[in-house]
Coordinates of C-alpha atoms and ligand atoms in Angstrom, one line a residue:
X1 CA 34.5 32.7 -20.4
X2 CA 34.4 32.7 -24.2
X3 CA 35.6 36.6 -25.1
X4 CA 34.0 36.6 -28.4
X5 CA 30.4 36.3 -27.5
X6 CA 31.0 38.8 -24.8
X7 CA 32.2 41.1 -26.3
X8 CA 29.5 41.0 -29.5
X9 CA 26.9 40.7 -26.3
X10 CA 28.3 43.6 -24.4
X11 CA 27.2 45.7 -27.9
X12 CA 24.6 44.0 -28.6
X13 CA 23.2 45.6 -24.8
X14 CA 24.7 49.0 -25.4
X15 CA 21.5 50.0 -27.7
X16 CA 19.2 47.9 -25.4
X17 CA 16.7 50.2 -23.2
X18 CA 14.1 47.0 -21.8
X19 CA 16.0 44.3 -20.9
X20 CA 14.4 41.1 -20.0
X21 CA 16.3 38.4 -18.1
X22 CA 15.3 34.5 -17.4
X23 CA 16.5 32.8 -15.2
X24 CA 17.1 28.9 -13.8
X25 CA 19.3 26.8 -11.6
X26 CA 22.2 27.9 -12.9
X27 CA 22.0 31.1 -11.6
X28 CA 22.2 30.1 -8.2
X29 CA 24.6 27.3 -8.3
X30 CA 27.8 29.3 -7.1
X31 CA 25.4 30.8 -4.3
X32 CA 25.5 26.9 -2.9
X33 CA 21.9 26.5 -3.5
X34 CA 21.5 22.8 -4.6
X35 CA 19.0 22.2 -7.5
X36 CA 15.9 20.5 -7.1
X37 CA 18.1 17.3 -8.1
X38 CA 21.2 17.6 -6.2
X39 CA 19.1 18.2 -3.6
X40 CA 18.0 14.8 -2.9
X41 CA 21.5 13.7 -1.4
X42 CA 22.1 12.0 1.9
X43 CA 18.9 11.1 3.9
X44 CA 16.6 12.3 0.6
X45 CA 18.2 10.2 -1.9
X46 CA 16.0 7.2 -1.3
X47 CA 12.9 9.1 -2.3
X48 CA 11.4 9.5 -5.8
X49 CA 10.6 13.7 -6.3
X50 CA 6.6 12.6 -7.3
X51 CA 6.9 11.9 -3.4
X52 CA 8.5 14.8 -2.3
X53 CA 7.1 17.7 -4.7
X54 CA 3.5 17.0 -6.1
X55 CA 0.2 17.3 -4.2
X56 CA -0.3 13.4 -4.2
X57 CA 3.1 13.0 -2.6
X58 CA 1.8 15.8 0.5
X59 CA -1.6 14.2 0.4
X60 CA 0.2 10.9 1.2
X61 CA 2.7 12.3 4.0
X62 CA 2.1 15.7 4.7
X63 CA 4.8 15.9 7.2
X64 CA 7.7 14.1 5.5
X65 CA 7.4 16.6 2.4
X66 CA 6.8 19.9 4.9
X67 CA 10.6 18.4 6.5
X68 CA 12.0 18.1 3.2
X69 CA 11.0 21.7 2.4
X70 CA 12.0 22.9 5.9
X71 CA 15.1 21.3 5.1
X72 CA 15.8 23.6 1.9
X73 CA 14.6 26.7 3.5
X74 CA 17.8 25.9 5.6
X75 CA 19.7 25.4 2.7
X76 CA 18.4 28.3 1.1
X77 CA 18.4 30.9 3.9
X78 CA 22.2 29.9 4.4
X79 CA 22.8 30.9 0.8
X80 CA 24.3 34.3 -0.2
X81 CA 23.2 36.2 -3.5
X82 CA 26.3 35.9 -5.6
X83 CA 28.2 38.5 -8.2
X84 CA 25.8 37.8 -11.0
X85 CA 22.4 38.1 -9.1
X86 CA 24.2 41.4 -7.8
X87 CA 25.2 42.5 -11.0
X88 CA 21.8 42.2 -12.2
X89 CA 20.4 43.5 -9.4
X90 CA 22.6 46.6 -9.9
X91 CA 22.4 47.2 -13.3
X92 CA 18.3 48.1 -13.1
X93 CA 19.6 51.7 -12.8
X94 CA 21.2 51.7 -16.0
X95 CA 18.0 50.3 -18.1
X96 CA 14.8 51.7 -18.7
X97 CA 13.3 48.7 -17.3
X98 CA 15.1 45.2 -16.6
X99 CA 12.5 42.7 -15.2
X100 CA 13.4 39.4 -13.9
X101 CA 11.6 35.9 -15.2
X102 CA 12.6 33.7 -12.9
X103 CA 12.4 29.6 -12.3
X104 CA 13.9 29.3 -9.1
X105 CA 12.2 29.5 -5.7
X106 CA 15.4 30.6 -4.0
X107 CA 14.3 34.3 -3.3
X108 CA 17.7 35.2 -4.0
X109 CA 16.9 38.0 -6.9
X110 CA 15.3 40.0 -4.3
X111 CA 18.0 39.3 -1.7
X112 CA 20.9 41.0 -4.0
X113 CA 18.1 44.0 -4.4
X114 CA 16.2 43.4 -7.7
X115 CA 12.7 44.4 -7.0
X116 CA 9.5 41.6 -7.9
X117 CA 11.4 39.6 -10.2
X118 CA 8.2 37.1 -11.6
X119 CA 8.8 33.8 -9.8
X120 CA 6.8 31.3 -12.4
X121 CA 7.6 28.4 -10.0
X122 CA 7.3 30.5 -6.7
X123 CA 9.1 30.6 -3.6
X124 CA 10.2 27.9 -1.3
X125 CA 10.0 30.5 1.9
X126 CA 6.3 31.7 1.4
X127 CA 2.9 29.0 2.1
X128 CA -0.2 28.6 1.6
X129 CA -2.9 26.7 2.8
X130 CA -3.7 23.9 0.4
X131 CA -7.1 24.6 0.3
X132 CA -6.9 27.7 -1.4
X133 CA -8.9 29.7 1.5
X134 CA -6.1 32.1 0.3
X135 CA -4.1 32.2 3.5
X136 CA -0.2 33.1 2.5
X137 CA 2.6 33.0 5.1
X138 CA 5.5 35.3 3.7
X139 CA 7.8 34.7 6.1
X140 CA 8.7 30.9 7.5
X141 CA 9.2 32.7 11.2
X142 CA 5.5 33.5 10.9
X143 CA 4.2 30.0 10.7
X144 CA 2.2 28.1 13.4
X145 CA 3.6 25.3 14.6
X146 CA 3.0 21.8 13.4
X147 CA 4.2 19.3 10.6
X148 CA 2.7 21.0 8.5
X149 CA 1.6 23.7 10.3
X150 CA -2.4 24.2 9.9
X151 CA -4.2 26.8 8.4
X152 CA -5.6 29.2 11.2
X153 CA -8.2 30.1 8.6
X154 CA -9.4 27.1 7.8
X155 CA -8.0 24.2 9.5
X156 CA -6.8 22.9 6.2
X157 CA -2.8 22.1 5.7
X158 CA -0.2 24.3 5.0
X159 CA 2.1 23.8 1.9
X160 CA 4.9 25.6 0.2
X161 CA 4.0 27.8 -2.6
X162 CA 5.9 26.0 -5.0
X163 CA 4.6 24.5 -8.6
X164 CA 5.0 21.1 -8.0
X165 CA 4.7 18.3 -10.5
X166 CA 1.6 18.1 -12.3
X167 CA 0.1 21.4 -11.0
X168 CA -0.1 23.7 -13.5
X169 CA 1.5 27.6 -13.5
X170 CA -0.1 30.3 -11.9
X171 CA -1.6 31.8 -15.3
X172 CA -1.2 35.5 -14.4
X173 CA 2.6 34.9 -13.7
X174 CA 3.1 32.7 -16.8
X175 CA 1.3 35.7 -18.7
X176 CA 3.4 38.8 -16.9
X177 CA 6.3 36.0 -17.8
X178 CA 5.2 35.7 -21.5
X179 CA 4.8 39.8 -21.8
X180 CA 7.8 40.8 -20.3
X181 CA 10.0 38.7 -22.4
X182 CA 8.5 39.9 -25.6
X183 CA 7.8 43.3 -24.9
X184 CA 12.1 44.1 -24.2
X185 CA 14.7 44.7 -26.3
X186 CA 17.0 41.8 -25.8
X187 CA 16.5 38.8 -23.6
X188 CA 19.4 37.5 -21.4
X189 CA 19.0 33.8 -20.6
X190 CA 21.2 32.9 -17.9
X191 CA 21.7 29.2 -16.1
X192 CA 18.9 27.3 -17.8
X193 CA 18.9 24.2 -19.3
X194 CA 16.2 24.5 -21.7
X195 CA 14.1 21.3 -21.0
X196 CA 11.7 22.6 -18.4
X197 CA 8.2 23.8 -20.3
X198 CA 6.9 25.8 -19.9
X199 CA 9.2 28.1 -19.6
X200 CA 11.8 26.4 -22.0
X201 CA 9.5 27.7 -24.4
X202 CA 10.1 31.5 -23.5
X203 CA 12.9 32.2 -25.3
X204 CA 11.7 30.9 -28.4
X205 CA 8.1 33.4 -28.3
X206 CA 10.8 36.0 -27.8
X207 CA 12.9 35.4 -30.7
X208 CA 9.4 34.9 -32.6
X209 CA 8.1 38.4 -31.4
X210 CA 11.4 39.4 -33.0
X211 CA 13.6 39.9 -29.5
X212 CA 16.7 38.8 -30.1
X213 CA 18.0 36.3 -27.3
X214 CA 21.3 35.7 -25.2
X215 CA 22.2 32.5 -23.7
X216 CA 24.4 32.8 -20.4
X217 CA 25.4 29.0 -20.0
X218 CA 28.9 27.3 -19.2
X219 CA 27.7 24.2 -21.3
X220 CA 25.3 24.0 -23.7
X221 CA 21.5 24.3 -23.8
X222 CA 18.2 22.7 -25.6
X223 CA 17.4 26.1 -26.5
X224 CA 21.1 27.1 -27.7
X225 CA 19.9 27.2 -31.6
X226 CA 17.2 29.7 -31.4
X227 CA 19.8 32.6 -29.1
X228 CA 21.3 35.0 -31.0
X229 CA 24.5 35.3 -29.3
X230 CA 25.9 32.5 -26.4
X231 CA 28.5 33.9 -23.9
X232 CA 29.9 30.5 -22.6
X233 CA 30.4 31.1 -18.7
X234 CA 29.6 31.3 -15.2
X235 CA 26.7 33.7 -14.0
X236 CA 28.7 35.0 -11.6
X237 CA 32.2 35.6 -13.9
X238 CA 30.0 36.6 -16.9
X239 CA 27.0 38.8 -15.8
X240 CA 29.2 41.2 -13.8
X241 CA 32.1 41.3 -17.2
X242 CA 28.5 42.2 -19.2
X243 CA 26.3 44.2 -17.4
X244 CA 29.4 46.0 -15.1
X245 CA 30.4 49.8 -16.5
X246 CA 27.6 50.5 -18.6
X247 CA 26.3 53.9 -19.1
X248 CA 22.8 55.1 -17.8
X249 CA 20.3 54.7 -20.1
X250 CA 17.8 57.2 -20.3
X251 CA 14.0 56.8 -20.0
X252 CA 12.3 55.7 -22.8
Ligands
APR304 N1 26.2 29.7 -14.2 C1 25.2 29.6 -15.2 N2 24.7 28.4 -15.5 C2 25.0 27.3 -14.9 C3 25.9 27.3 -13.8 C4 26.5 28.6 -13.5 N3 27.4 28.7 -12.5 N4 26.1 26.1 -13.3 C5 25.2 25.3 -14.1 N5 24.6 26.0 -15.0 C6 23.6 25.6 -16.0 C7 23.7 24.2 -16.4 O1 24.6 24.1 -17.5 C8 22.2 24.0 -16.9 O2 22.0 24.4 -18.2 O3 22.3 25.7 -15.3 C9 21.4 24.9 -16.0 C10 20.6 24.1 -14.9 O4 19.7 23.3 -15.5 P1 18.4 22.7 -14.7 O5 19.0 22.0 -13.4 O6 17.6 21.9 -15.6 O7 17.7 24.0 -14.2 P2 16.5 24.8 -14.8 O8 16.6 25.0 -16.3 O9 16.3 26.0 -13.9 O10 15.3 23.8 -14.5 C11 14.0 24.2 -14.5 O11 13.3 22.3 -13.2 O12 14.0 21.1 -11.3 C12 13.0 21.9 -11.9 O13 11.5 23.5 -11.0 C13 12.9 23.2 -11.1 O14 13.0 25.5 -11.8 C14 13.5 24.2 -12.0 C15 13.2 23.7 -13.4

């Protein structure tokens, strides 16, 4: 962990009220929970991801993409929020407001106690019937059975509710995404690589609303020019060293 930057970041914070915090892969890796990439090991490895994650792929075999996601669910659900989620998660009481952006469908946020952290890409354990009827299962315990399960609504299938390849982001989340980031004080960029749009390009209407931005990365980024300050480390030996012992904030 490079000292320097953390130590600039750490007072770069102590003025901040509204934080906003973005987060990607990265910040689950040392929870175990493979990226969408490392994901396709083993058995998976021999499939291309336009197969497994985009609605042509589920209109082509419905069942072999609802295994694959039943799959990570496992993965997922045998996962434990780590020390940076729980520092985040923790360190809402010292803030005004600290609102999560995040790109992972890993539910995890929540699981360490932060409360409706935006998930732009949405979550791997909630579904939804693929003909937009509007049906939403919360909980995978809830689901009828089948491969995919059907809608009891409508008859139609069941899919995750997941942005998938070539579907576009919900607009309201991209938009609560897009105002939370400029509207803080500082954002906190932590275990994203940067080439993903569009929230790659988050950071960057940030800086442009004039919010100056800090990059939470063991290696670099794409977006490493436009942060302010980069503390080179793990989310879970970094986030805990920045957001750890700092003193309530008062309203504002
Ligand atoms: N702590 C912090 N960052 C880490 C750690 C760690 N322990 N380990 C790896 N990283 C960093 C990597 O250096 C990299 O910059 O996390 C980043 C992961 O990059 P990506 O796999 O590209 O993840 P992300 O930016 O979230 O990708 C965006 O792409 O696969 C799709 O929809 C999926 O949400 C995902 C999107």
């Amino acid at each position: 962990m490079s000292g320097a930057g953390l130590e600039a970041a750490k007072s770069m914070l102590a003025a901040v009220r509204r934080l906003a915090v973005l987060t990607g892969a990265g910040m689950s890796a040392e929870s175990g929970v493979p990226t969408f990439r490392d994901a396709q090991a083993g058995l998976w490895r021999r499939f291309d991801p336009q197969q497994l994650a985009s609605p042509e792929g589920f209109r082509a075999d419905p069942a072999l993409v609802w295994r694959w996601y039943a799959w990570r669910r496992e993965l997922v659900a045998a996962a434990q929020p780590n020390a940076g989620h729980l520092a985040l998660a923790q360190a809402a009481a010292r803030f005004s407001r600290l609102s999560i952006v995040t790109q992972n469908v890993d539910g995890l946020h929540q699981r360490a106690g932060s409360r409706e952290p935006i998930e732009i890409h949405g979550n791997i354990l909630r579904s939804r019937c693929l003909a937009e009827c509007g049906a939403k299962y919360e909980r995978p315990e809830d689901l009828p059975a089948g491969e995919p399960p059907r809608c009891p609504d409508c008859g139609s299938w069941l899919r995750p509710d997941v942005v998938w390849f070539g579907e576009m982001l919900d607009p309201g989340r991209l938009l609560a995404a897009e105002e939370v980031v400029t509207g803080a004080e500082a954002l906190l960029v932590v275990g994203t690589s940067g080439l993903v749009q569009p929230a790659a390009g988050l950071p960057a209407q940030a800086r442009r609303a004039g919010v100056p931005v800090i990059i939470v990365n063991p290696r670099p980024t794409e977006i490493d020019q436009i942060a302010d300050l980069i503390v080179t480390g793990t989310a879970a030996a970094v986030l805990p060293a920045l957001l750890g012992g700092m003193a309530a904030r008062g309203v504002g």
